[in-house]
Short mmCIF file of C-alpha atoms and ligand atoms in Angstrom, two decimals:
data_model
loop_
_atom_site.label_atom_id
_atom_site.label_comp_id
_atom_site.label_asym_id
_atom_site.label_seq_id
_atom_site.Cartn_x
_atom_site.Cartn_y
_atom_site.Cartn_z
CA UNK C 1 0.43 0.08 0.07
CA UNK C 2 3.04 2.24 -0.55
CA UNK C 3 2.33 5.53 -2.51
CA UNK C 4 -1.17 5.79 -0.56
CA UNK C 5 -0.88 8.70 1.64
CA UNK C 6 -4.33 9.01 2.12
CA UNK C 7 -5.89 6.08 2.48
CA UNK C 8 -4.11 5.76 5.97
CA UNK C 9 -2.44 2.67 7.28
CA UNK C 10 -3.91 0.69 10.62
CA UNK C 11 -2.31 2.69 13.88
CA UNK C 12 -2.44 6.29 11.96
CA UNK C 13 -5.89 6.78 12.88
CA UNK C 14 -6.97 10.67 14.20
CA UNK C 15 -10.83 10.33 15.74
CA UNK C 16 -12.72 9.76 12.35
CA UNK C 17 -15.66 10.18 12.61
CA UNK C 18 -16.54 6.65 10.49
CA UNK C 19 -13.40 4.00 9.93
CA UNK C 20 -14.32 1.62 6.81
CA UNK C 21 -11.89 -1.37 6.37
CA UNK C 22 -11.99 -3.52 3.64
CA UNK C 23 -11.14 -6.56 3.11
CA UNK C 24 -9.53 -7.59 -0.43
CA UNK C 25 -7.33 -8.98 -3.08
CA UNK C 26 -6.58 -6.25 -4.84
CA UNK C 27 -6.71 -3.08 -3.10
CA UNK C 28 -4.47 -0.98 -6.09
CA UNK C 29 -8.29 -0.92 -7.44
CA UNK C 30 -9.69 1.11 -4.93
CA UNK C 31 -6.90 4.04 -4.67
CA UNK C 32 -7.85 6.55 -7.63
CA UNK C 33 -11.28 6.39 -6.59
CA UNK C 34 -11.04 6.68 -3.27
CA UNK C 35 -8.39 9.43 -3.80
CA UNK C 36 -10.53 12.09 -5.44
CA UNK C 37 -12.76 14.68 -4.52
CA UNK C 38 -15.72 14.49 -2.01
CA UNK C 39 -13.51 11.44 -0.44
CA UNK C 40 -10.30 12.54 -0.17
CA UNK C 41 -10.98 15.70 1.67
CA UNK C 42 -13.14 13.40 3.91
CA UNK C 43 -9.86 11.40 4.46
CA UNK C 44 -7.79 14.73 4.67
CA UNK C 45 -10.02 16.40 7.25
CA UNK C 46 -10.33 13.41 9.63
CA UNK C 47 -13.60 13.06 9.13
CA UNK C 48 -13.52 9.41 7.62
CA UNK C 49 -11.12 6.74 7.43
CA UNK C 50 -10.55 3.84 5.15
CA UNK C 51 -8.08 1.07 5.76
CA UNK C 52 -7.71 -1.08 3.10
CA UNK C 53 -6.54 -4.78 3.69
CA UNK C 54 -4.80 -7.55 1.42
CA UNK C 55 -6.38 -10.67 2.49
CA UNK C 56 -3.36 -12.04 0.91
CA UNK C 57 -0.60 -11.27 3.36
CA UNK C 58 -2.90 -13.66 5.46
CA UNK C 59 -2.75 -16.46 3.89
CA UNK C 60 -1.45 -19.36 5.90
CA UNK C 61 1.01 -21.65 3.22
CA UNK C 62 4.07 -20.39 1.49
CA UNK C 63 2.75 -20.09 -1.50
CA UNK C 64 0.12 -17.63 0.00
CA UNK C 65 -2.72 -19.04 -1.21
CA UNK C 66 -6.48 -17.11 -0.97
CA UNK C 67 -8.86 -19.57 -3.67
CA UNK C 68 -9.13 -23.52 -4.09
CA UNK C 69 -10.77 -25.99 -6.33
CA UNK C 70 -14.83 -26.04 -5.37
CA UNK C 71 -15.63 -29.40 -3.01
CA UNK C 72 -17.88 -31.59 -5.30
CA UNK C 73 -16.43 -29.85 -8.70
CA UNK C 74 -17.90 -26.85 -10.73
CA UNK C 75 -16.64 -24.13 -12.78
CA UNK C 76 -13.96 -21.81 -11.04
CA UNK C 77 -12.20 -21.06 -7.66
CA UNK C 78 -13.94 -20.45 -4.21
CA UNK C 79 -12.26 -17.98 -1.82
CA UNK C 80 -10.48 -19.81 0.99
CA UNK C 81 -11.48 -19.43 4.55
CA UNK C 82 -8.74 -18.78 6.73
CA UNK C 83 -6.82 -15.63 4.93
CA UNK C 84 -10.61 -14.21 5.47
CA UNK C 85 -10.96 -15.10 9.31
CA UNK C 86 -7.46 -14.27 9.93
CA UNK C 87 -7.62 -10.61 8.19
CA UNK C 88 -10.94 -9.62 9.71
CA UNK C 89 -10.50 -11.51 13.19
CA UNK C 90 -7.12 -9.61 13.73
CA UNK C 91 -7.88 -6.33 12.64
CA UNK C 92 -12.11 -5.91 14.01
CA UNK C 93 -12.02 -8.74 16.73
CA UNK C 94 -14.85 -8.29 18.77
CA UNK C 95 -15.84 -4.59 17.91
CA UNK C 96 -19.50 -5.51 17.01
CA UNK C 97 -18.86 -4.29 13.21
CA UNK C 98 -21.13 -4.87 10.55
CA UNK C 99 -18.96 -7.20 8.49
CA UNK C 100 -20.69 -6.79 4.68
CA UNK C 101 -20.00 -9.06 2.12
CA UNK C 102 -20.69 -7.61 -1.07
CA UNK C 103 -21.91 -10.35 -3.87
CA UNK C 104 -24.71 -10.61 -6.28
CA UNK C 105 -26.82 -12.60 -3.70
CA UNK C 106 -27.40 -9.73 -1.07
CA UNK C 107 -29.91 -7.83 0.36
CA UNK C 108 -30.15 -4.99 -2.77
CA UNK C 109 -28.55 -1.43 -1.86
CA UNK C 110 -30.57 1.11 -1.06
CA UNK C 111 -30.23 5.30 -0.45
CA UNK C 112 -31.44 3.75 3.17
CA UNK C 113 -29.12 1.54 4.07
CA UNK C 114 -26.13 4.10 2.76
CA UNK C 115 -28.33 6.18 5.43
CA UNK C 116 -28.12 3.47 7.80
CA UNK C 117 -24.88 2.45 7.42
CA UNK C 118 -23.82 6.29 7.95
CA UNK C 119 -24.77 5.87 11.18
CA UNK C 120 -22.07 3.34 12.65
CA UNK C 121 -18.97 4.32 13.41
CA UNK C 122 -16.71 1.64 12.03
CA UNK C 123 -17.93 -0.57 9.06
CA UNK C 124 -16.25 -3.29 7.19
CA UNK C 125 -16.41 -4.76 3.96
CA UNK C 126 -15.52 -7.72 2.44
CA UNK C 127 -15.14 -8.17 -1.41
CA UNK C 128 -15.83 -11.40 -2.48
CA UNK C 129 -14.24 -12.75 -6.04
CA UNK C 130 -13.91 -15.84 -8.21
CA UNK C 131 -17.03 -18.43 -8.12
CA UNK C 132 -17.45 -16.71 -4.18
CA UNK C 133 -16.73 -17.44 -0.64
CA UNK C 134 -16.71 -20.46 1.13
CA UNK C 135 -19.58 -20.39 2.71
CA UNK C 136 -18.32 -20.79 6.25
CA UNK C 137 -17.49 -17.48 6.20
CA UNK C 138 -20.86 -16.54 5.34
CA UNK C 139 -22.23 -18.22 7.83
CA UNK C 140 -19.87 -17.25 10.73
CA UNK C 141 -17.76 -14.45 10.28
CA UNK C 142 -20.35 -12.07 8.07
CA UNK C 143 -23.28 -10.38 9.55
CA UNK C 144 -24.91 -8.66 6.25
CA UNK C 145 -24.40 -9.50 2.56
CA UNK C 146 -24.99 -6.39 0.19
CA UNK C 147 -25.89 -6.56 -3.56
CA UNK C 148 -25.04 -3.61 -5.69
CA UNK C 149 -27.85 -4.72 -8.19
CA UNK C 150 -28.66 -7.81 -10.34
CA UNK C 151 -25.59 -7.78 -12.43
CA UNK C 152 -22.65 -10.24 -11.69
CA UNK C 153 -19.77 -8.29 -11.63
CA UNK C 154 -16.14 -9.91 -11.57
CA UNK C 155 -15.70 -8.83 -8.30
CA UNK C 156 -17.15 -7.46 -5.14
CA UNK C 157 -14.56 -4.45 -5.39
CA UNK C 158 -16.52 -2.16 -7.41
CA UNK C 159 -19.62 -2.73 -5.35
CA UNK C 160 -17.71 -1.77 -2.11
CA UNK C 161 -16.31 1.73 -3.81
CA UNK C 162 -19.95 2.51 -4.85
CA UNK C 163 -21.71 1.60 -1.27
CA UNK C 164 -18.59 3.16 0.34
CA UNK C 165 -19.22 6.68 -1.83
CA UNK C 166 -23.24 6.67 -1.08
CA UNK C 167 -22.58 6.27 2.37
CA UNK C 168 -19.84 9.04 3.38
CA UNK C 169 -22.36 11.36 1.72
CA UNK C 170 -24.04 10.96 4.90
CA UNK C 171 -21.02 11.11 7.60
CA UNK C 172 -21.79 14.98 8.91
CA UNK C 173 -19.24 17.73 7.23
CA UNK C 174 -18.30 15.04 4.22
CA UNK C 175 -20.09 17.46 1.90
CA UNK C 176 -20.96 21.00 2.67
CA UNK C 177 -23.89 21.67 4.71
CA UNK C 178 -25.39 23.59 1.82
CA UNK C 179 -25.78 20.59 -0.30
CA UNK C 180 -26.55 17.39 2.57
CA UNK C 181 -27.02 14.26 0.67
CA UNK C 182 -30.84 14.50 2.86
CA UNK C 183 -31.46 16.50 -0.07
CA UNK C 184 -30.69 14.02 -2.89
CA UNK C 185 -32.95 12.18 -5.07
CA UNK C 186 -33.70 8.92 -2.87
CA UNK C 187 -33.31 10.73 0.59
CA UNK C 188 -36.51 12.36 -0.33
CA UNK C 189 -38.38 9.63 -1.68
CA UNK C 190 -38.77 11.69 -4.75
CA UNK C 191 -36.49 12.51 -7.66
CA UNK C 192 -34.94 16.10 -7.70
CA UNK C 193 -36.23 18.37 -11.37
CA UNK C 194 -34.34 19.33 -13.55
CA UNK C 195 -31.57 21.94 -12.87
CA UNK C 196 -29.79 25.44 -14.75
CA UNK C 197 -27.06 26.91 -14.17
CA UNK C 198 -25.78 30.20 -16.11
CA UNK C 199 -26.11 31.71 -19.20
CA UNK C 200 -29.90 32.16 -18.99
CA UNK C 201 -29.99 31.49 -23.03
CA UNK C 202 -27.64 28.86 -24.36
CA UNK C 203 -28.15 28.78 -28.11
CA UNK C 204 -32.35 28.44 -28.72
CA UNK C 205 -32.88 27.38 -24.92
CA UNK C 206 -33.49 29.86 -22.24
CA UNK C 207 -33.79 28.40 -18.79
CA UNK C 208 -37.50 28.95 -17.51
CA UNK C 209 -38.88 32.41 -16.12
CA UNK C 210 -39.46 31.49 -13.01
CA UNK C 211 -36.43 30.23 -11.78
CA UNK C 212 -35.04 33.76 -13.00
CA UNK C 213 -38.53 35.52 -11.63
CA UNK C 214 -36.95 36.27 -7.94
CA UNK C 215 -40.42 34.67 -6.39
CA UNK C 216 -38.69 32.30 -3.42
CA UNK C 217 -42.36 31.02 -2.46
CA UNK C 218 -43.12 30.50 -6.71
CA UNK C 219 -39.70 28.88 -7.27
CA UNK C 220 -40.15 26.61 -4.51
CA UNK C 221 -43.85 25.36 -5.86
CA UNK C 222 -42.34 25.03 -9.61
CA UNK C 223 -39.47 22.89 -8.64
CA UNK C 224 -42.09 20.35 -5.95
CA UNK C 225 -43.66 20.49 -8.81
CA UNK C 226 -40.84 19.11 -11.24
CA UNK C 227 -39.13 16.47 -8.87
CA UNK C 228 -43.10 15.52 -8.76
CA UNK C 229 -43.53 15.36 -12.40
CA UNK C 230 -40.19 13.47 -13.41
CA UNK C 231 -40.86 11.10 -10.77
CA UNK C 232 -44.25 10.89 -12.46
CA UNK C 233 -42.67 9.90 -15.47
CA UNK C 234 -39.78 7.78 -14.22
CA UNK C 235 -40.22 6.19 -11.31
CA UNK C 236 -44.02 6.34 -10.61
CA UNK C 237 -43.33 3.14 -8.11
CA UNK C 238 -41.63 5.68 -6.34
CA UNK C 239 -44.52 8.22 -5.72
CA UNK C 240 -46.80 4.89 -4.26
CA UNK C 241 -44.84 4.76 -1.54
CA UNK C 242 -45.08 8.32 -0.44
CA UNK C 243 -47.18 10.39 2.06
CA UNK C 244 -48.46 12.85 -0.09
CA UNK C 245 -49.30 16.19 0.70
CA UNK C 246 -52.58 18.56 -0.19
CA UNK C 247 -50.39 20.86 -1.85
CA UNK C 248 -48.91 17.83 -3.69
CA UNK C 249 -52.13 16.34 -5.00
CA UNK C 250 -52.98 19.50 -5.75
CA UNK C 251 -50.09 20.01 -7.97
CA UNK C 252 -49.89 16.28 -9.49
CA UNK C 253 -53.76 17.33 -10.73
CA UNK C 254 -51.75 20.26 -12.43
CA UNK C 255 -49.36 17.55 -14.20
CA UNK C 256 -52.29 15.91 -15.34
CA UNK C 257 -53.89 18.58 -16.81
CA UNK C 258 -50.96 20.12 -18.20
CA UNK C 259 -50.35 17.45 -20.09
CA UNK C 260 -51.55 17.47 -24.01
CA UNK C 261 -50.31 21.43 -23.10
CA UNK C 262 -47.12 22.90 -24.20
CA UNK C 263 -43.95 21.45 -21.23
CA UNK C 264 -43.57 24.29 -18.74
CA UNK C 265 -40.17 23.26 -18.78
CA UNK C 266 -39.21 23.97 -22.62
N1 ADE Z 1 -19.81 -8.98 -6.56
C1 ADE Z 1 -20.47 -9.10 -7.65
N2 ADE Z 1 -21.73 -8.55 -8.37
C2 ADE Z 1 -21.89 -7.98 -7.65
C3 ADE Z 1 -22.72 -7.24 -7.15
N3 ADE Z 1 -23.85 -7.03 -7.91
N4 ADE Z 1 -22.94 -6.50 -5.98
C4 ADE Z 1 -21.93 -6.77 -5.62
N5 ADE Z 1 -21.14 -7.19 -5.36
C5 ADE Z 1 -20.74 -8.16 -6.15
#
């Protein structure tokens, strides 16, 4: 883990708000994504500490084998239990830290799970590879299994990065106060509406008049309406689970009426 100033080694942690331990056979995969932008700043500030552990360092034999043939035959290799137990037990001990296995068989990761995980002082990720991990790891070590979607990746590393990124956004101080993750699409239950910046007119396309009106109540109403409209168009399933206020109901009626009429958004 040389050339890795931000992703700290064990023993260098100064009271971070959250510590994430990642157990992997491919730690180098994490170096770019976790050392840029918001995650980089969070680690520099000490709000977040991410520590990578090479599972191979805990292999017991002289060839440092971490995988072996499956009992009962079949395709591919299975990750051996001893290096994984050794790595996680010696690092996590009995701290009660959630140990999350990334696998396509896990519960599907959501924004709500990100928010929940962000409450923990420490979490650990185990990145599965090959045909999977020995079942005893699942039964006796891992506390939860997460998937990032119904497709199969070559390993859990990319999934761990996705989850770390989404969780970190909920740690206080990681995002600026003005743009916390709590306002995001999915956290509020609705998709965000369209956003614009300068110039007011780009080529032939102008920013909706209302956004330039300076009338904050009107702007807030328009933004809520656009958020409802976008959710209705793209993710009607999200609307079904929302408790909508009488004003939201009124906005939805307006949206239905607008259908067929010229679009407000342009
Ligand atoms: N490993 C392989 N595929 C995965 C997925 N979809 N989610 C999490 N971990 C995985």
